[in-house]
Amino acid sequence: DAGITQSPRHKVTETGTPVTLRCHQTENHRYMYWYRQDPGHGLRLIHYSYGVKDTDKGEVSDGYSVSRSKTEDFLLTLESATSSQTSVYFCAITRDPQMNTEAFFGQGTRLTVV
Amino acid sequence: EDKVVQSPLSLVVHEGDTVTLNCSYEVTNFRSLLWYKQEKKAPTFLFMLTSSGIEKKSGRLSSILDKKELFSILNITATQTGDSAVYLCAVEGTTDKLIFGTGTRLQVFP
């Protein structure tokens, strides 16, 4: 299995509080992604990173920010959590999309905003 | 706009049946199509199909890619209860991002 871990695995938080999810990889892969998974929507890309301090928005980036200060860590922050952000969040890594390599996923973080 | 559409959304079969899952796509400058199996955890990789590899097989699972008609199918023969899962199709294009379909939920009963 690829060395990718997410933390925490579960979190319940109150509306309006900040939340940070962490994705850690030991594969030295350049590309990292944050997705959310909701019923009927499949996986939707929130943000992705193509290197240290290089990030870009995905299709559902509103309300989220990310940071990548080192290769192995990609943080997803909800500045002020809302109930609509209740979801399961997956982190993924790829070595290099140009080389048609598969993506490896973390185990997911279940976030509940009450 | 890039998109991936999977069908059917849900499928219920009995053990021993053969199932075919469909994935159609529209994506700019197609690079690869991937199939994942998701149970009660993160998706696990099944197959990658590219221009140079349009047919893959692993045990009871097989997949083909039709680049002309822009679709892929995932076949599972002699299904078992352990095959019950959501099967996700994803496509990679020039944006270097994986675009996922909504998945097909397969339930296999004894």
Coordinates of C-alpha atoms in Angstrom, one line a residue:
Chain A
D1 CA 0.0 0.0 0.0
A2 CA 1.1 3.5 -0.8
G3 CA 2.2 5.5 2.3
I4 CA -0.6 8.0 2.6
T5 CA -2.3 8.7 5.8
Q6 CA -5.1 11.2 6.7
S7 CA -5.8 12.6 10.1
P8 CA -8.1 12.8 11.9
R9 CA -10.2 9.9 10.7
H10 CA -13.3 11.2 12.2
K11 CA -14.3 14.6 13.5
V12 CA -17.4 16.3 14.8
T13 CA -17.3 20.1 14.9
E14 CA -19.6 23.0 15.5
T15 CA -20.7 25.4 12.8
G16 CA -18.4 28.4 12.6
T17 CA -15.3 26.7 14.0
P18 CA -12.1 26.3 12.0
V19 CA -11.1 22.8 11.0
T20 CA -7.8 21.5 9.5
L21 CA -7.4 18.1 7.9
R22 CA -4.0 16.6 7.3
C23 CA -2.7 14.4 4.5
H24 CA 0.7 12.9 5.0
Q25 CA 2.6 10.9 2.4
T26 CA 5.9 9.0 2.5
E27 CA 6.1 8.4 -1.3
N28 CA 7.7 11.7 -2.3
H29 CA 5.0 12.2 -4.9
R30 CA 4.7 15.6 -6.4
Y31 CA 1.0 15.8 -6.8
M32 CA -1.5 15.8 -4.0
Y33 CA -5.3 16.3 -4.1
W34 CA -8.2 16.8 -1.7
Y35 CA -11.6 15.5 -2.7
R36 CA -14.9 15.4 -0.9
Q37 CA -17.3 12.5 -1.5
D38 CA -21.1 13.0 -1.2
P39 CA -24.0 10.8 -2.2
G40 CA -24.9 11.4 -5.8
H41 CA -21.8 13.4 -6.6
G42 CA -19.0 10.9 -6.6
L43 CA -15.6 12.4 -5.7
R44 CA -15.3 16.1 -6.3
L45 CA -12.0 17.9 -6.4
I46 CA -11.5 20.7 -3.8
H47 CA -7.9 21.7 -4.2
Y48 CA -4.7 20.2 -5.5
S49 CA -1.0 20.8 -5.3
Y50 CA 1.7 20.2 -7.9
G51 CA 4.6 21.0 -5.6
V52 CA 5.6 22.8 -2.4
K53 CA 3.7 26.1 -2.2
D54 CA 2.1 25.4 -5.5
T55 CA -1.6 24.9 -5.3
D56 CA -4.7 25.4 -7.4
K57 CA -8.4 25.3 -7.0
G58 CA -10.7 22.4 -8.0
E59 CA -14.4 22.4 -8.8
V60 CA -15.7 22.9 -5.2
S61 CA -13.0 25.1 -3.6
D62 CA -15.3 27.8 -2.0
G63 CA -15.0 27.7 1.8
Y64 CA -11.7 25.8 1.7
S65 CA -8.1 26.7 1.7
V66 CA -4.9 24.5 1.5
S67 CA -1.3 24.7 2.3
R68 CA 1.7 22.7 1.2
S69 CA 4.8 23.8 3.0
K70 CA 6.7 20.6 2.5
T71 CA 6.4 17.7 0.0
E72 CA 4.9 15.2 2.4
D73 CA 2.1 17.3 3.9
F74 CA -1.0 18.8 2.4
L75 CA -3.4 20.5 4.7
L76 CA -7.0 21.3 4.0
T77 CA -8.6 24.1 6.2
L78 CA -12.2 25.0 6.6
E79 CA -11.9 28.5 7.9
S80 CA -15.5 28.5 9.3
A81 CA -17.2 25.2 9.0
T82 CA -20.7 25.0 7.7
S83 CA -23.2 22.1 7.7
S84 CA -22.8 21.8 3.9
Q85 CA -19.2 20.8 4.5
T86 CA -20.3 17.6 6.3
S87 CA -18.8 15.0 4.1
V88 CA -16.1 12.4 3.7
Y89 CA -12.8 13.9 2.6
F90 CA -10.2 11.9 0.7
C91 CA -6.6 12.8 0.0
A92 CA -4.9 11.4 -3.1
I93 CA -1.4 11.4 -4.4
T94 CA 0.1 10.8 -7.9
R95 CA 3.7 10.6 -8.9
D96 CA 3.3 12.5 -12.1
P97 CA 0.0 12.8 -14.2
Q98 CA 2.2 13.2 -17.3
M99 CA 3.3 9.6 -16.9
N100 CA -0.2 8.2 -16.6
T101 CA 0.4 6.8 -13.1
E102 CA -2.5 5.8 -10.9
A103 CA -3.6 7.8 -7.9
F104 CA -3.4 6.4 -4.4
F105 CA -6.0 7.4 -1.8
G106 CA -5.9 7.9 1.9
Q107 CA -8.5 6.2 4.1
G108 CA -10.7 9.2 4.3
T109 CA -11.8 11.6 7.0
R110 CA -15.4 11.7 8.0
L111 CA -16.3 15.3 9.0
T112 CA -19.6 16.1 10.6
V113 CA -20.5 19.8 11.2
V114 CA -23.3 20.3 13.7
Chain B
E1 CA -16.8 20.7 -19.6
D2 CA -15.2 17.4 -18.7
K3 CA -17.5 14.7 -17.4
V4 CA -17.7 11.1 -16.6
V5 CA -21.0 9.2 -16.5
Q6 CA -21.5 5.8 -15.0
S7 CA -24.4 3.4 -15.5
P8 CA -26.3 1.8 -14.0
L9 CA -26.3 3.7 -10.7
S10 CA -27.2 0.6 -8.8
L11 CA -27.2 -3.1 -9.6
V12 CA -28.4 -6.1 -7.6
V13 CA -27.4 -9.7 -8.6
H14 CA -27.0 -13.1 -7.2
E15 CA -23.8 -14.9 -6.7
G16 CA -22.5 -16.5 -9.9
D17 CA -24.0 -13.9 -12.2
T18 CA -21.9 -11.9 -14.6
V19 CA -22.2 -8.1 -14.5
T20 CA -21.1 -5.3 -16.8
L21 CA -20.6 -1.8 -15.5
N22 CA -20.4 1.1 -17.9
C23 CA -18.4 4.4 -18.0
S24 CA -18.7 7.0 -20.7
Y25 CA -16.7 10.2 -20.7
E26 CA -16.0 13.5 -22.4
V27 CA -12.6 14.9 -21.6
T28 CA -10.1 17.2 -23.3
N29 CA -7.1 15.3 -24.5
F30 CA -7.8 12.0 -22.8
R31 CA -4.8 10.4 -21.0
S32 CA -6.1 7.5 -19.0
L33 CA -9.2 5.9 -17.5
L34 CA -9.1 4.2 -14.1
W35 CA -11.4 1.9 -12.3
Y36 CA -11.6 1.8 -8.5
K37 CA -13.5 -0.4 -6.0
Q38 CA -14.8 1.3 -2.9
E39 CA -16.1 -0.6 0.0
K40 CA -16.4 1.0 3.5
K41 CA -13.1 2.7 3.1
A42 CA -11.0 4.5 0.6
P43 CA -11.2 3.5 -3.1
T44 CA -8.7 0.8 -4.2
F45 CA -7.2 0.8 -7.6
L46 CA -8.3 -1.9 -10.1
F47 CA -7.2 -1.0 -13.6
M48 CA -5.7 1.7 -15.7
L49 CA -6.5 1.9 -19.4
T50 CA -4.6 4.1 -21.8
S51 CA -4.1 4.4 -25.5
S52 CA -1.4 1.7 -25.3
G53 CA -3.4 -0.6 -23.0
I54 CA -7.1 -0.8 -23.9
E55 CA -7.8 -4.2 -22.3
K56 CA -7.0 -5.4 -18.9
K57 CA -7.8 -8.6 -17.0
S58 CA -7.3 -9.7 -13.4
G59 CA -8.9 -12.9 -12.3
R60 CA -12.7 -12.5 -12.6
L61 CA -12.4 -8.8 -13.5
S62 CA -11.7 -7.4 -16.9
S63 CA -12.1 -4.1 -18.5
I64 CA -11.9 -2.6 -22.0
L65 CA -11.6 0.9 -23.3
D66 CA -13.2 2.1 -26.5
K67 CA -11.4 5.4 -27.3
K68 CA -13.4 5.9 -30.5
E69 CA -16.8 5.7 -28.7
L70 CA -15.5 7.2 -25.5
F71 CA -16.5 4.5 -23.0
S72 CA -15.2 1.7 -20.9
I73 CA -16.8 -1.3 -19.4
L74 CA -15.9 -3.3 -16.3
N75 CA -16.9 -7.0 -16.4
I76 CA -17.1 -9.2 -13.3
T77 CA -17.8 -12.8 -13.9
A78 CA -19.0 -15.4 -11.4
T79 CA -19.8 -12.7 -8.9
Q80 CA -19.3 -13.2 -5.2
T81 CA -20.7 -11.4 -2.2
G82 CA -17.2 -9.9 -1.6
D83 CA -17.7 -8.1 -4.9
S84 CA -20.3 -5.9 -3.3
A85 CA -19.0 -2.3 -3.4
V86 CA -19.3 0.9 -5.3
Y87 CA -17.2 0.9 -8.5
L88 CA -15.8 4.2 -9.5
C89 CA -14.6 5.2 -12.9
A90 CA -12.2 8.2 -13.3
V91 CA -10.7 9.9 -16.3
E92 CA -7.5 11.9 -16.5
G93 CA -7.1 14.6 -19.1
T94 CA -4.9 17.6 -19.8
T95 CA -5.9 19.3 -16.5
D96 CA -3.9 16.7 -14.7
K97 CA -6.9 16.0 -12.5
L98 CA -8.9 12.9 -12.1
I99 CA -12.6 13.4 -12.9
F100 CA -14.8 10.8 -11.2
G101 CA -18.2 9.4 -12.1
T102 CA -20.8 9.0 -9.4
G103 CA -20.1 5.3 -9.2
T104 CA -22.2 2.1 -9.6
R105 CA -23.3 0.4 -6.4
L106 CA -23.2 -3.3 -6.9
Q107 CA -24.9 -5.7 -4.4
V108 CA -24.3 -9.4 -4.7
F109 CA -26.6 -11.7 -2.7
P110 CA -26.0 -15.3 -1.9

